[in-house]
Each structure stands twice: as structure tokens, then as C-alpha cells.
Coordinates of C-alpha atoms in Angstrom, one line a residue:
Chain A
X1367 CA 70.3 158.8 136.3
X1368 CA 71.1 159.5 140.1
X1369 CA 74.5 157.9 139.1
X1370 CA 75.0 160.4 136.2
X1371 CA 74.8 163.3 138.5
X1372 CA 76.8 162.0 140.5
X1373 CA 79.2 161.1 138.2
X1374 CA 79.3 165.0 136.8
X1375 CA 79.6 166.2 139.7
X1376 CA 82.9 163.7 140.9
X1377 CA 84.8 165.2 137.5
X1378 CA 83.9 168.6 138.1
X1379 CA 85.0 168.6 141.8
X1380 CA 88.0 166.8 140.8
X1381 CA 88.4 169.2 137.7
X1382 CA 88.2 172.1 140.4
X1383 CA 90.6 170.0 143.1
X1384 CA 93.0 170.1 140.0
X1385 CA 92.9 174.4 139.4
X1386 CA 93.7 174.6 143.2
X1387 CA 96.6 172.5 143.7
X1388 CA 98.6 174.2 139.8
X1389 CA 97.5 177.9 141.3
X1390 CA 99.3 177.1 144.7
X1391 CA 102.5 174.6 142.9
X1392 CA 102.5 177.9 140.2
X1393 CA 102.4 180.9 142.8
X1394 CA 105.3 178.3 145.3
X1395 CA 107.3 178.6 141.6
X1396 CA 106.8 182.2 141.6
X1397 CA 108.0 183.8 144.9
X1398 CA 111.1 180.8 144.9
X1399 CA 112.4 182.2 141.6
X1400 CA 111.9 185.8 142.3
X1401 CA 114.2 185.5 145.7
X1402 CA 116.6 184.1 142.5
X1403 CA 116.3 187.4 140.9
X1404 CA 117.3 189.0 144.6
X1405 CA 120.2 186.4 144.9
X1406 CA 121.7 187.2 141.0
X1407 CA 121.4 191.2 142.3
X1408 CA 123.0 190.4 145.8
X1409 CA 125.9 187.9 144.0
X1410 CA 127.0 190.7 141.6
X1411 CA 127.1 193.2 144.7
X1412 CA 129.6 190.9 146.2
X1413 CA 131.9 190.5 143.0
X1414 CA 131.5 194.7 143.1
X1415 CA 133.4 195.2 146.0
X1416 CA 136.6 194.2 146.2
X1417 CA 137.0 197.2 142.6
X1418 CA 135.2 199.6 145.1
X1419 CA 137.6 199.1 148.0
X1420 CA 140.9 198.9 146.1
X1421 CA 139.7 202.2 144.1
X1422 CA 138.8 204.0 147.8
X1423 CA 141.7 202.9 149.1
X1424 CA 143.6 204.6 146.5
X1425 CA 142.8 207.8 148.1
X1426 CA 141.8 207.1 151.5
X1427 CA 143.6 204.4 153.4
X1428 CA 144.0 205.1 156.3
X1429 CA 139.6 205.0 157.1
X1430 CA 140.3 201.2 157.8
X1431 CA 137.5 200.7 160.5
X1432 CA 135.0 200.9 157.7
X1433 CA 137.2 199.0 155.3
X1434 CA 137.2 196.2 157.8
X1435 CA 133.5 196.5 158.1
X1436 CA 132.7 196.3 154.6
X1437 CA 135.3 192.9 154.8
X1438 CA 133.4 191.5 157.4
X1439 CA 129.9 192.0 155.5
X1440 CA 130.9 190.8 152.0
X1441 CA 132.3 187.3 154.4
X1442 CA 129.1 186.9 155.9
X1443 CA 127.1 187.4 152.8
X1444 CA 129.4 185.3 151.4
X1445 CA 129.2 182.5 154.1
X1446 CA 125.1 183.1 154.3
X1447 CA 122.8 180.1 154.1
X1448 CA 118.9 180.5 153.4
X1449 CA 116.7 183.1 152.5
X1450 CA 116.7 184.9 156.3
X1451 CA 120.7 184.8 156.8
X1452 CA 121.2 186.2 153.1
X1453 CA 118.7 188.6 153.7
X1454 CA 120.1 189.6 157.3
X1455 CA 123.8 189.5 155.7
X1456 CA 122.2 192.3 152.8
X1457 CA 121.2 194.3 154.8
X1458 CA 124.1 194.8 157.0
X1459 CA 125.9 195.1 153.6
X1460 CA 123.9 198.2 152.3
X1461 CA 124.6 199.7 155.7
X1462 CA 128.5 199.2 155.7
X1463 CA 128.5 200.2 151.8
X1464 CA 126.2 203.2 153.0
X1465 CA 128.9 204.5 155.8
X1466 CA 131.6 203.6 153.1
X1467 CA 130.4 206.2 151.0
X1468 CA 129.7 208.6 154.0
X1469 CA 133.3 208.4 154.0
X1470 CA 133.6 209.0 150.5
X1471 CA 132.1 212.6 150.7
X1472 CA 135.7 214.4 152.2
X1473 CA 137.5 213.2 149.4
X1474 CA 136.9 215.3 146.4
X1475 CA 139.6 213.7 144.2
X1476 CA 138.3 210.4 144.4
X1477 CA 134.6 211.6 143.8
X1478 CA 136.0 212.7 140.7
X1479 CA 137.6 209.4 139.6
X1480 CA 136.4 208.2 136.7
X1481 CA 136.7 204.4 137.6
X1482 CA 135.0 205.5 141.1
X1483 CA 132.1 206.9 139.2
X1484 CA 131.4 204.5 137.2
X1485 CA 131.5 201.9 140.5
X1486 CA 129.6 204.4 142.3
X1487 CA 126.6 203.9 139.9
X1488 CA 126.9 200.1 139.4
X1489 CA 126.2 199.9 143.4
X1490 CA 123.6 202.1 143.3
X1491 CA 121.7 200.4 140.9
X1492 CA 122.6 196.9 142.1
X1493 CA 120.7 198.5 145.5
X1494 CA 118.2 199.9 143.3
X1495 CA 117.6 196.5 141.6
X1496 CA 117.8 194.3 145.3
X1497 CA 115.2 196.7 146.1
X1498 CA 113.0 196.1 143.4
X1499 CA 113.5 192.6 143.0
X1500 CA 112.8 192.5 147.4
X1501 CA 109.0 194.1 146.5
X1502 CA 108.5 191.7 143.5
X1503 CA 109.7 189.0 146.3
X1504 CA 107.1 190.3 148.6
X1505 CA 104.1 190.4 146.2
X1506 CA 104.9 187.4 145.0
X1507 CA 104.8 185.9 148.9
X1508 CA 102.0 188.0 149.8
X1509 CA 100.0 186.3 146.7
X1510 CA 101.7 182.7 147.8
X1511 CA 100.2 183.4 151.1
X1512 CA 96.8 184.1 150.3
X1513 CA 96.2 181.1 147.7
X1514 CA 97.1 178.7 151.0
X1515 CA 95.6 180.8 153.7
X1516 CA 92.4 181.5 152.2
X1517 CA 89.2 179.0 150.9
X1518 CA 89.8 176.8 149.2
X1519 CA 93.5 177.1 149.0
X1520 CA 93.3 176.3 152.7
X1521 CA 91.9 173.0 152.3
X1522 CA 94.9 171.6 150.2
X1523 CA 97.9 173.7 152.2
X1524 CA 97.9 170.9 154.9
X1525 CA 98.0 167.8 152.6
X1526 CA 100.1 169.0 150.1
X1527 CA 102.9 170.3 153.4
X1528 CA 102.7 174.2 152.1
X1529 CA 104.0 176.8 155.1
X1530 CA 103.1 180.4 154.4
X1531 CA 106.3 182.3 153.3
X1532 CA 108.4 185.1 154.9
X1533 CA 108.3 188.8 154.1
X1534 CA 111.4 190.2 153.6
X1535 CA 111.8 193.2 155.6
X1536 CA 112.1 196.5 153.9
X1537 CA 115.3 198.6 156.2
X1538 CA 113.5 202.3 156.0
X1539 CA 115.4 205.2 153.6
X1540 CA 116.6 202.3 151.7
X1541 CA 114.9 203.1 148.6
X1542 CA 117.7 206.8 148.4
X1543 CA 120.6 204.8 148.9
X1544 CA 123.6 206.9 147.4
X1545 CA 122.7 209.5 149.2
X1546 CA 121.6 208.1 152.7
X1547 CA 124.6 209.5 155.3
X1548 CA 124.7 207.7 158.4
X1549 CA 125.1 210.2 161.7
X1550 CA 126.1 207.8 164.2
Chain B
X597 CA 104.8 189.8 161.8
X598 CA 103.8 192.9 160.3
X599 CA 103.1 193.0 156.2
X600 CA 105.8 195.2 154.7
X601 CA 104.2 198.1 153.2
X602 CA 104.8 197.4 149.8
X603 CA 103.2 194.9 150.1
X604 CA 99.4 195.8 150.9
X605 CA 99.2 198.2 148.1
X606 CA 96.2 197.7 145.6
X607 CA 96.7 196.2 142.4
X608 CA 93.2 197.5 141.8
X609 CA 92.4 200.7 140.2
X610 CA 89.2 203.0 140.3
X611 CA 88.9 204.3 137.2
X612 CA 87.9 208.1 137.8
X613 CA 86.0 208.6 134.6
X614 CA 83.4 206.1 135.8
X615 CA 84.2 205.3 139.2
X616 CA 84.6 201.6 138.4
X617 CA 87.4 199.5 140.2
X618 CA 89.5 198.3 137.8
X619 CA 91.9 195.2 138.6
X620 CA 95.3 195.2 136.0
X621 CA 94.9 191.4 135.4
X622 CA 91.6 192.5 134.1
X623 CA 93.0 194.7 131.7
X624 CA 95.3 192.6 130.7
X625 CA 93.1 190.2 129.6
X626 CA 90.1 192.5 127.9
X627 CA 93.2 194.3 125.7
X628 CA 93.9 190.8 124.7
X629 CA 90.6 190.2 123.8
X630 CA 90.3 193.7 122.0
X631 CA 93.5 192.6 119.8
X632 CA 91.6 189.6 118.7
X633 CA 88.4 191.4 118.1
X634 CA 89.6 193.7 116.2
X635 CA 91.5 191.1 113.9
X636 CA 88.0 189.7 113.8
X637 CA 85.7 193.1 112.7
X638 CA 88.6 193.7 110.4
X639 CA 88.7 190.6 108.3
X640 CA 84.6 191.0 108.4
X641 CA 85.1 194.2 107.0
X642 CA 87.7 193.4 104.4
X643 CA 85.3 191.0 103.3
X644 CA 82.4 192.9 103.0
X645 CA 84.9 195.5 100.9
X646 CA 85.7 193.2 98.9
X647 CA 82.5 191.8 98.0
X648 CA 80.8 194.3 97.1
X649 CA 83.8 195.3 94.9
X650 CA 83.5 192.0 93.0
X651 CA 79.2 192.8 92.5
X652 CA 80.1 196.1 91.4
X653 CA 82.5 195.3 88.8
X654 CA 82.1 191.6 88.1
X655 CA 80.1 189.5 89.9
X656 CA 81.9 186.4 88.8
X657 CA 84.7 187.4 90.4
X658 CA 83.8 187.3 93.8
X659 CA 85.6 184.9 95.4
X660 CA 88.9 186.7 93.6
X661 CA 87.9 189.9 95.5
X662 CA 87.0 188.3 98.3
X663 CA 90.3 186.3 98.4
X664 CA 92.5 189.5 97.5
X665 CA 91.0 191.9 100.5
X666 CA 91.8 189.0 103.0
X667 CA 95.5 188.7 101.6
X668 CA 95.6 192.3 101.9
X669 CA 94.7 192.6 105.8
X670 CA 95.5 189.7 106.4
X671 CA 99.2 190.1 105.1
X672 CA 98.8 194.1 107.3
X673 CA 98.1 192.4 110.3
X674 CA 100.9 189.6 110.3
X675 CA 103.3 192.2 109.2
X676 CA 102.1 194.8 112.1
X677 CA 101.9 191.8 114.7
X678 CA 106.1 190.8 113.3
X679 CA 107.5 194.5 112.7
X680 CA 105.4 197.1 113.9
X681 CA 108.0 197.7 117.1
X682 CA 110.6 197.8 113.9
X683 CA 108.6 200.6 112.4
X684 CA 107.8 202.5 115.1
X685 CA 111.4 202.8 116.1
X686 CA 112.7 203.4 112.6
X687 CA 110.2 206.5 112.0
X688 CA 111.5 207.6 114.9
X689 CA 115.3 207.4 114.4
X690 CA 115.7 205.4 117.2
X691 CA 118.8 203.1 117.9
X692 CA 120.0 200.6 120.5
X693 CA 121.4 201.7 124.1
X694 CA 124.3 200.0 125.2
X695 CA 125.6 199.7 128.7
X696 CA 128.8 201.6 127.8
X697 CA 127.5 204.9 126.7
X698 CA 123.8 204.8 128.5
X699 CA 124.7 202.9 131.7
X700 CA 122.2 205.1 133.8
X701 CA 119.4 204.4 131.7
X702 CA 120.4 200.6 131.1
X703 CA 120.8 200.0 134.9
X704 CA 117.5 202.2 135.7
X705 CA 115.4 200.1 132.7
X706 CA 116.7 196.6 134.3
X707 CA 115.8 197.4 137.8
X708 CA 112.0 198.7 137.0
X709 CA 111.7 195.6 135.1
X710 CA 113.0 193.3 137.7
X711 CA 110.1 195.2 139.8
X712 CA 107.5 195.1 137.1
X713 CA 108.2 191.4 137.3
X714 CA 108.5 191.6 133.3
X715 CA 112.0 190.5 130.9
X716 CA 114.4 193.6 130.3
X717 CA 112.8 195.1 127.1
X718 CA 114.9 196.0 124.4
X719 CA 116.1 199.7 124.8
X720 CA 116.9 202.5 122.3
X721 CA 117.6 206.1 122.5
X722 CA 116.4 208.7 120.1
X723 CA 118.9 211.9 119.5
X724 CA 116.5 214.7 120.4
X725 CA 116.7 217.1 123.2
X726 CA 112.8 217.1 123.4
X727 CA 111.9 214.7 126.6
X728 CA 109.9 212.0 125.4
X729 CA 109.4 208.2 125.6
X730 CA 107.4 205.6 124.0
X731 CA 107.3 201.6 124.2
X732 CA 106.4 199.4 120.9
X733 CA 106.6 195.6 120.8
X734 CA 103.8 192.9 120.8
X735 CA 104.2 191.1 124.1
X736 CA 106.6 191.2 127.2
X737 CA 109.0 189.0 125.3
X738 CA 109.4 191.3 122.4
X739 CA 109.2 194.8 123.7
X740 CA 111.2 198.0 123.3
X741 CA 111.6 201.0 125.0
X742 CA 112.5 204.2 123.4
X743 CA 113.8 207.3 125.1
X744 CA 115.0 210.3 123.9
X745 CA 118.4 212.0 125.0
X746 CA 116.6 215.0 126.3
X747 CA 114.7 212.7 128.3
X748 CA 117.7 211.3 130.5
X749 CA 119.5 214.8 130.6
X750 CA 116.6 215.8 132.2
X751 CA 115.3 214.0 135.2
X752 CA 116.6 212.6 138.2
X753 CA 116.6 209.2 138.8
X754 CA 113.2 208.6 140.3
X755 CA 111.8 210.7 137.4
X756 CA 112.9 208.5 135.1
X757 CA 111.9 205.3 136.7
X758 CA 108.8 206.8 137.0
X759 CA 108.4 207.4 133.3
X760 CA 110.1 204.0 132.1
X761 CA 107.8 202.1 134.9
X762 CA 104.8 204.1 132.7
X763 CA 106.3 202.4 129.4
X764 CA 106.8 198.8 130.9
X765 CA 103.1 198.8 132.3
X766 CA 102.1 199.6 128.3
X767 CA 104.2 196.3 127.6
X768 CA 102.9 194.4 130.9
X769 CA 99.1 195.8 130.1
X770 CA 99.5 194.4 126.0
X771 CA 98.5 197.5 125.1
X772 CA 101.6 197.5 122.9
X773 CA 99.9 195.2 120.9
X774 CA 96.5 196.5 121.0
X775 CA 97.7 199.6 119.5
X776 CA 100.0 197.8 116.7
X777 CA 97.1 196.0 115.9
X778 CA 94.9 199.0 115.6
X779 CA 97.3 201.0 113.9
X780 CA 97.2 198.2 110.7
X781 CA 93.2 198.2 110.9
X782 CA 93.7 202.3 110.1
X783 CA 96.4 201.3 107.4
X784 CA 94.6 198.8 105.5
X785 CA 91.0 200.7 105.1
X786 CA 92.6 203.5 104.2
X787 CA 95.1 201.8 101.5
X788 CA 91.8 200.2 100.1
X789 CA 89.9 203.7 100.3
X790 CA 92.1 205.4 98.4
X791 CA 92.3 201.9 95.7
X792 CA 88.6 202.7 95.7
X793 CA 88.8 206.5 95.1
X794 CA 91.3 206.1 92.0
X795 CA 89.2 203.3 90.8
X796 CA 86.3 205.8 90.8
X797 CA 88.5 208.9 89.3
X798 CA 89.0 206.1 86.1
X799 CA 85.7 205.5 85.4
X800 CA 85.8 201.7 85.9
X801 CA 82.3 201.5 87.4
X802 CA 81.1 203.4 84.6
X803 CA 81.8 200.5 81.9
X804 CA 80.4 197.6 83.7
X805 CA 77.3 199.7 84.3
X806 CA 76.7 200.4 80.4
X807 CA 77.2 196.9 79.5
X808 CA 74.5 195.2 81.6
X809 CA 72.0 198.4 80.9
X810 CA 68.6 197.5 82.9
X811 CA 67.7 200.0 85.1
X812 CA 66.9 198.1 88.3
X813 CA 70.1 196.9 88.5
X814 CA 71.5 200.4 88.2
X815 CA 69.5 201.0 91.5
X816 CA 71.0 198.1 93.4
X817 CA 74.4 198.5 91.8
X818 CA 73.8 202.6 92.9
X819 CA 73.3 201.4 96.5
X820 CA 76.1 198.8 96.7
X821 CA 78.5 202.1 95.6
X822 CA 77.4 204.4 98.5
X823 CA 77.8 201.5 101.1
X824 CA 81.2 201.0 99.6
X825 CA 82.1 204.7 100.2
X826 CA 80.4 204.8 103.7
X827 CA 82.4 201.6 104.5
X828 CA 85.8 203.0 103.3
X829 CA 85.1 206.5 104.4
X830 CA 83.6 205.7 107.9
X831 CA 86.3 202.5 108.9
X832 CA 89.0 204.8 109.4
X833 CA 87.1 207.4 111.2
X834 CA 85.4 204.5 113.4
X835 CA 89.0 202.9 114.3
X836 CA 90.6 206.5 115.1
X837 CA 87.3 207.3 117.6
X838 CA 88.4 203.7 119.1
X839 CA 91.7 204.8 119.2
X840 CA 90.8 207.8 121.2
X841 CA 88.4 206.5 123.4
X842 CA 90.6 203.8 124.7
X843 CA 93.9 205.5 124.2
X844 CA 93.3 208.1 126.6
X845 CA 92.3 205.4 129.7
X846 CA 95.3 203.3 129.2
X847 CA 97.4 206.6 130.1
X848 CA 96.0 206.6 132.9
X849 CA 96.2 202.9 133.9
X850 CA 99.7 203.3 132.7
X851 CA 100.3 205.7 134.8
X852 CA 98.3 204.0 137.6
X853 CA 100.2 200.7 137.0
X854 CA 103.3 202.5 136.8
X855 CA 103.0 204.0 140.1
X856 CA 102.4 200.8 141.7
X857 CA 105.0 199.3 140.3
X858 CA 107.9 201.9 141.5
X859 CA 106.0 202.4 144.9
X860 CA 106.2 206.0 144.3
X861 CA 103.2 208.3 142.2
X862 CA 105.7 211.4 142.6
X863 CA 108.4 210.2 140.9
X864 CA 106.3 209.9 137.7
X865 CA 104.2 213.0 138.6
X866 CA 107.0 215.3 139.1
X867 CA 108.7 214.3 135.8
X868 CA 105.6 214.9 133.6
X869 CA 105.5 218.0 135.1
X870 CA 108.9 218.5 133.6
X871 CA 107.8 216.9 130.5
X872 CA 105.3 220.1 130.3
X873 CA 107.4 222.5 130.9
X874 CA 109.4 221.8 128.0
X875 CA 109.6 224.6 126.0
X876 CA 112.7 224.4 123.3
X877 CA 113.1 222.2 120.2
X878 CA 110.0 219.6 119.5
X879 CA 110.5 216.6 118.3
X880 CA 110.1 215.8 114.8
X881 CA 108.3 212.4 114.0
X882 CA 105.5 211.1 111.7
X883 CA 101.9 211.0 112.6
X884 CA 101.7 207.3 112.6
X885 CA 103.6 207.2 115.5
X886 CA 102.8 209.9 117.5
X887 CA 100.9 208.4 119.6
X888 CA 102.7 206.4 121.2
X889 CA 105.0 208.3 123.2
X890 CA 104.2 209.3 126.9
X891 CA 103.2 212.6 126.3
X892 CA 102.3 214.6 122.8
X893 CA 105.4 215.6 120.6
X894 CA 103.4 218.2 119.2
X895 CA 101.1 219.3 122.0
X896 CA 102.8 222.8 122.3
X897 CA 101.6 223.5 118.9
X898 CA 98.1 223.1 119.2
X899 CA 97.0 224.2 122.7
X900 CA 93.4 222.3 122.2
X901 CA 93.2 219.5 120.7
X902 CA 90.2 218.0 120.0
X903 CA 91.6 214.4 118.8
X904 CA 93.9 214.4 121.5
X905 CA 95.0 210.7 122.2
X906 CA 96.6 212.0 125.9
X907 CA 94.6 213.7 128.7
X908 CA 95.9 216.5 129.8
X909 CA 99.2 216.3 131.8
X910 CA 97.5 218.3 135.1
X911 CA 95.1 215.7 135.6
X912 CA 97.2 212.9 134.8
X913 CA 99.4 214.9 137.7
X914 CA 96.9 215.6 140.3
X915 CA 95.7 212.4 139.5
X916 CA 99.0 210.8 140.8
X917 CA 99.2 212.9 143.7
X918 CA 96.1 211.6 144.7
X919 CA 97.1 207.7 144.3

């Protein structure tokens, strides 16, 4: 009899032991494959630019300091390795793009280009969609983060070699960016 | 290391109406449950319909009736679960968006759903210049979002996240397919109710009657009739209170969930406020289908409404002020 119980209660620990471990592997699976959705996002912003410079350039090309800054972000989003660099390297991006289309504002012509327009609200939304994509990210950690930090997560973190994940910061204003203009 | 603020938000709700905190995985899984209930209550009823058809006209028969009520729902309720999203957008004259000529609403629809955590639903735009929006589908994988033109014109683009982040928590909730599956319950009592009623109008009760004759049986067969007719005539009544009841809470989950999911209550809040302020052409579509846009395509006809399936749009406002 004694054995029985004992028995029950070995499968139903081990039964437990078993939910633990898939809710931490199926939370890790979570947050790595929603920074995928950021990286798709950040990717096509990259493949957007060289259009977006050619077209301002068109009408404007003589601004070439923030040309050359927009260069030197797409290279070192391009050259970015991990989740911190890319997300360093994105950032410095949405604030070059931003002054780029500071810029933009004393040309009337080119706000009225067609083929500028239609760029215009490709980037936008490519912002709109890192941004979205960056909170989805950060649920997903903050949940990641819990199931290992917390009973009886906890337990199994150190065994199975789970680190709590980073936040990705959130720059502040981001969330208007079209129409962010940067006074420096 | 400081949490970013988005987040530490709640993805818990207090419900208002009875002060209970509700969490969204929670809903998720009781409108799940609901669907399958309901498929349950309806096949129970279908049977009892359709027995008592067979004792009233030929008991002999009963297995046939029985058999013939449960092909009927059972046929409804595989056809709503496959094509109700087909239906709904059809009664509504709804076609597909492409990125060419609805860029801004494409691009707006992919990134709340990149947010919502949810695939890009299928989008469609419907010709009117009445704001409006509605989502149809039976899970997260086969979803649609319909908006009409009026609707984009309209609102800026936080607005409209706002109201498209509404839609997608209606797909992320399943109440798309609580409702589809609701909407065939209604369908099928009320196709066999009006069987029933033309049966009656013929006199085919009256023949079986004569023929057996003994007066006891007259009695039973006399009460088997008026639970038939209470059956059919209450079912439909029943499922629309259900509708109501529930329908008017999952607005304001939606909206809830939708908030959450954008970050940002006054997005949403400040374009149903544009929503009711709408005061030119309404939008023309069949009852069936009303219901399921955001807000009421007829509500400016019929200032109170006492089978309202929305709450009112200040409260659903205030309320997101107040998130």
C-alpha cells in the first residue's frame, strides 16, 4: 500500500516536473521568434532606404550631413550582431531617418512627389510595425521572465541553463514617428 | 534595469458591470467552451424537436425524425463553422484590400497584428461612406476584417488602429466564432419553426389524430403540440437574449483588449467618438449581420433600443478614458 502512494505520487510530481519544463522551453520559443518578427520589420527598413535617399536627393542634394548619417546607420544596422547591437543600431536609425525627414519639411515639391509619398508611408509603418512587434517582444520577455524567476519555474531555470531575457528599450515619442522633428 | 512601460500593463480586466477581474486568457477559453456548449444544447434541442415531431405524426418514425433534425443542425453548424466569414462579408458587399489601392489600411492592419501577436487577418473594404467595421472568421487563422471606406477617410491613424486593434481582439478573444456559432443556432430553430407552422396551417396533425381516435391519447398528443410550439417559439427568443447578454460584454472586453494591445485607450475612444457623430448616409446591410460591426449601422434610427446588442458609445468612451 505505502508503496502505491508512493508510487502516485512519483508520476504525478514527475507529471508536474514535465508542465514546467514545456511552459519555460514554449515561452524561450516565444520571445526568440517574436525578436524574428522585429528583425523581418528592421531588414525591410534597410532594403527602404537606399529608394528614400535617391528620391530626396532628387530635390535636395546638397543636405549631405544627414545623408551621410543615414549611410552610416543603415552600415551599422547592417553590420549589427545580436539582439542588443541590432537594437542599439535601430534605434540610431529611426533617429537619422527622423532628422532626414526634418529635412524633408522645406521642400514642398518633394513632399508632393508621388514616389516620395508612397516611401514616406512604407517607413512609417515599418516604424509603426518595429514598434509593435518591440512590445510583443517585451511581453513575451516579461512572461519568459516570470515562468523562470518565479516558483516553481525557479527550481528548473538553473538546471536546464535559462538566463532571464532583455527588455528592449522603448526611445520616448517614438510611437509619432512621421511627425517627430528633431530641434537640435 | 527598469521594466519598459509597456510592459507592466495588465492583461487583466475588471469588468465594471460586476466588478469582477477578468483575465483575457480566461475569456478566451470560456468562449471556447460557450461555442461547444452551444453545439451541445443545440443538437439536444434538435432532438427533442424532432422527436416529438415523429410521436405527433408517426410514432414509428422516430428515429427518421430524429435523424433528419440532427442532419439539419448538424449540416447549419458545419456550414456556419466553414462559411459564415463568407456570408457575412457577402451580405455586406465586402471585397478584398490590396496593398496597391488600400496601402494605409494594409500597412495599419499588419502592424496591430504583429502587436496583437495574432496572423495578418484577411482584409476587405466595403464601399460606404458610413464608418463602420466588423471582423468574421472562426479562429485567428481564418479571420477577416471588414472596413468600410468611410471608415479610413475618416480617422487618423491612431484612430484607426484603435478600431482595427477592437476587431482583432474579437478574433484573438474567439468571439468570432462564438457568434458564427450562435448565429446558426437562431437560423436552424427558426427554419424548423416555420416547417412547423406550415405543417400546422395544412392540417397534417389533424389526420393522424382522427385515425387513432381514443381520447387519452388526444390529451398526451395535445401536450406534446404545445411543447413543440413553446420549444420552437421560445429557442429563438432564448438564443437572441444569449446573444444580448453576452454580446454587449465582449464590446467592452474588445475594447478593453484592444486598448491594451495598441498601448493607447484614446486612440480607440476618440474614433468612436467620431463613429457617433456620424450623421450622413447609413449603411445598408441585413439584419443577420448587424451585429457584428463595431458600432450599430442603424443606431441613428432608433435612438432606444431595447435589443441593443452594443452599449452605448459614451460609456464604452468614458470607459476607455478611464483605462
Amino acid at each position: 500500500m505505502g508503496t502505491i502512494i508512493v508510487l502516485v505520487i512519483l508520476v504525478i510530481l514527475a507529471i508536474a516536473a514535465m508542465g514546467v519544463y514545456n511552459r519555460i522551453i514554449g515561452l524561450e520559443n516565444r520571445y526568440q521568434n517574436a525578436w524574428s518578427q522585429i528583425d523581418v520589420q528592421l531588414k525591410r527598413r534597410v532594403d527602404l532606404i537606399p529608394n528614400l535617399v535617391e528620391t530626396v536627393k532628387g530635390y535636395a542634394a546638397h543636405e549631405k550631413a544627414v545623408f551621410e548619417e543615414v549611410a552610416h546607420s543603415r552600415q551599422a544596422m547592417m553590420n549589427a550582431k545580436g539582439v542588443n547591437e541590432a537594437a542599439a543600431a535601430a534605434n540610431q536609425m529611426t533617429a537619422a531617418l527622423g532628422r532626414l525627414f526634418a529635412v524633408v519639411e522645406n521642400y514642398p515639391d518633394l513632399k508632393a512627389n508621388e514616389n516620395f509619398k508612397m516611401l514616406q508611408e512604407e517607413l512609417s509603418s515599418v516604424e509603426n510595425k518595429i514598434a509593435y512587434a518591440r512590445q510583443f517582444y517585451n511581453d513575451a520577455v516579461l512572461q519568459y521572465n516570470n515562468a523562470i524567476e518565479q516558483m516553481p519555474g525557479m527550481l528548473f531555470a538553473g538546471p536546464m541553463n535559462k538566463k532571464a531575457a532583455v527588455f528592449l528599450e522603448i526611445p520616448e515619442a517614438e510611437r509619432e514617428a512621421p511627425k517627430v522633428s528633431f530641434a537640435s | 534595469m527598469s521594466v519598459p512601460r509597456s510592459a507592466v500593463l495588465p492583461n487583466v480586466i475588471t469588468d465594471r458591470a460586476t466588478g469582477r477581474r477578468i483575465s483575457l486568457l480566461d475569456w478566451q477559453a470560456s468562449n471556447r467552451r460557450l461555442s461547444w456548449m452551444l453545439g451541445l444544447v443545440m443538437a439536444a434541442l434538435l432532438g427533442a424537436i424532432g422527436y416529438l415531431l415523429a410521436q405527433l405524426t408517426n410514432p414509428a418514425s422516430a428515429g427518421f425524425f430524429v435523424a433528419v433534425a440532427g442532419l439539419i443542425g448538424g449540416g447549419q453548424t458545419v456550414a456556419a463553422y466553414w462559411f459564415s466569414d463568407q456570408l457575412a462579408l457577402g451580405a455586406s458587399g465586402a471585397r478584398p484590400a490590396t496593398k496597391d489601392e488600400h496601402r494605409y489600411l494594409v500597412n495599419v492592419t499588419e502592424a496591430v497584428a504583429i502587436g496583437a501577436g495574432v496572423p495578418t487577418p484577411r482584409i476587405y473594404v466595403i464601399d460606404s461612406p458610413a464608418p463602420n467595421a466588423f471582423a468574421t472568421g472562426r479562429d485567428p487563422e481564418h479571420a477577416s476584417i471588414a472596413v468600410t471606406r468611410g471608415l479610413v477617410d475618416m480617422l487618423d491613424r491612431q484612430e484607426l488602429e484603435g478600431v482595427i486593434a477592437h476587431e482583432m481582439s474579437h478574433i484573438k478573444n474567439y468571439d468570432i466564432r462564438f457568434m458564427s456559432m450562435l448565429a446558426a443556432t437562431v437560423g436552424v430553430i427558426v427554419i424548423l419553426r416555420d416547417l412547423v407552422l406550415r405543417w400546422f396551417q395544412f392540417g397534417a396533425f389533424g389526420g393522424s389524430r382522427r385515425s387513432r381516435g381514443s381520447r387519452g391519447n388526444n390529451r398526451g398528443q395535445g401536450i406534446m403540440v404545445v411543447l413543440l410550439v413553446v420549444l420552437l417559439v421560445l429557442g429563438p427568443i432564448l438564443a437572441t437574449i444569449l446573444r444580448l447578454a453576452v454580446s454587449r460584454r465582449r464590446e467592452f472586453l474588445a475594447d478593453a483588449t484592444g486598448a491594451y494591445i495598441t498601448r493607447n485607450p484614446e486612440g480607440l475612444a476618440s474614433a468612436l467618438e467620431k463613429l457617433a457623430s456620424y450623421k450622413g448616409e447609413g449603411l445598408e446591410v441585413s439584419e443577420g449581420v448587424r451585429h457584428l460591426f463595431i458600432v450599430n449601422p442603424l443606431a441613428r434610427h432608433n435612438a432606444v433600443d431595447i435589443f441593443a446588442t452594443h452599449p452605448p458609445i459614451q460609456e464604452r468612451i468614458d470607459r476607455l478614458r478611464h483605462v
